[in-house]
């Protein structure tokens, strides 16, 4: 995610696209244990990519090179890609997945994995190409659609994002990352009532109130947003981010705070 695969924080154009769900940092924290893809996010699991004791390390600087006596090139390329992804070495993971594709152009799941990697690397054209390929390969895959919906959101195509995420929920009403992603889209469109209902469904009422408050601050409704965040913190003091937000607002730095911290889904 999307919240598939898709999870770090920053201010640059590239990073901000990768983490637009940071405003929903609570949602990410609560959902990550369920292993859903988006906003994401963790990369989709590739069939056949299990743990092997031998991995090719040509694409991973600083690791000893291991031989491939059984000539299991495809298997090794898959594990190399996974190892690079676990280490957040996105460029190396991209190269390894491209190697998988060169060895087997029809290997399932590669397009989705590359779409997420290109997306969080701010390579929008390449990500669009791979999402198109992933959907052609598996048009009804809820995780692919969830991630693609978030990609559409992060590139400003809000109506398309909403339609894509609603499509997921029509077939899989309990797809929690799609629920969160749709709530993000609707809150961005100032459709706060439905967004709050969706957030409550996925992450609970206090966290939902906090998230809506964050969106309101980000979108210029500072006083109302501050009130909602304060109420959320009163209901659930474990929402540690709330206190930091209120301090920034009190110091008159809500603009800087919202640009740096509002946004942040894992990918």
Short mmCIF file of N, CA, C and O in Angstrom, two decimals, residues 51 67 92 108 118 143 154 188 220 222 229 241 248 266:
data_model
loop_
_atom_site.label_atom_id
_atom_site.label_comp_id
_atom_site.label_asym_id
_atom_site.label_seq_id
_atom_site.Cartn_x
_atom_site.Cartn_y
_atom_site.Cartn_z
N UNK A 51 12.57 -17.84 2.35
CA UNK A 51 13.91 -17.58 2.86
C UNK A 51 14.88 -18.65 2.38
O UNK A 51 14.64 -19.84 2.52
N UNK A 67 28.35 -17.93 -4.01
CA UNK A 67 28.28 -18.63 -5.30
C UNK A 67 26.89 -19.18 -5.53
O UNK A 67 26.06 -19.23 -4.63
N UNK A 92 18.45 -1.02 -5.09
CA UNK A 92 18.92 -2.39 -5.27
C UNK A 92 17.74 -3.34 -5.43
O UNK A 92 17.81 -4.31 -6.22
N UNK A 108 4.66 -13.78 -11.62
CA UNK A 108 3.55 -13.05 -10.98
C UNK A 108 4.01 -12.19 -9.81
O UNK A 108 4.86 -12.58 -9.02
N UNK A 118 8.92 1.98 -7.19
CA UNK A 118 9.03 3.19 -8.00
C UNK A 118 8.22 4.33 -7.39
O UNK A 118 8.64 5.49 -7.41
N UNK A 143 -5.17 -5.75 -2.81
CA UNK A 143 -3.97 -5.05 -2.35
C UNK A 143 -3.39 -4.17 -3.45
O UNK A 143 -2.92 -3.06 -3.18
N UNK A 154 -1.90 10.33 -4.00
CA UNK A 154 -0.64 11.05 -3.78
C UNK A 154 -0.22 11.85 -5.00
O UNK A 154 0.60 12.77 -4.89
N UNK A 188 -9.22 14.87 2.63
CA UNK A 188 -8.54 15.84 1.76
C UNK A 188 -9.55 16.63 0.94
O UNK A 188 -9.35 17.81 0.64
N UNK A 220 -6.13 24.57 6.90
CA UNK A 220 -6.38 25.94 7.30
C UNK A 220 -7.42 26.14 8.37
O UNK A 220 -7.63 27.27 8.84
N UNK A 222 -7.56 25.83 11.59
CA UNK A 222 -6.64 25.57 12.70
C UNK A 222 -7.36 25.46 14.04
O UNK A 222 -7.10 24.54 14.82
N UNK A 229 -8.12 17.78 18.19
CA UNK A 229 -6.93 17.05 18.65
C UNK A 229 -6.86 17.05 20.17
O UNK A 229 -6.52 16.04 20.80
N UNK A 241 1.22 11.80 19.64
CA UNK A 241 1.40 12.81 18.61
C UNK A 241 0.54 14.04 18.87
O UNK A 241 0.88 15.15 18.47
N UNK A 248 3.03 22.67 18.75
CA UNK A 248 3.40 23.39 17.53
C UNK A 248 2.39 24.49 17.22
O UNK A 248 2.75 25.60 16.83
N UNK A 266 3.33 4.29 4.78
CA UNK A 266 4.43 3.44 4.37
C UNK A 266 4.22 2.97 2.97
O UNK A 266 3.15 2.59 2.59
#
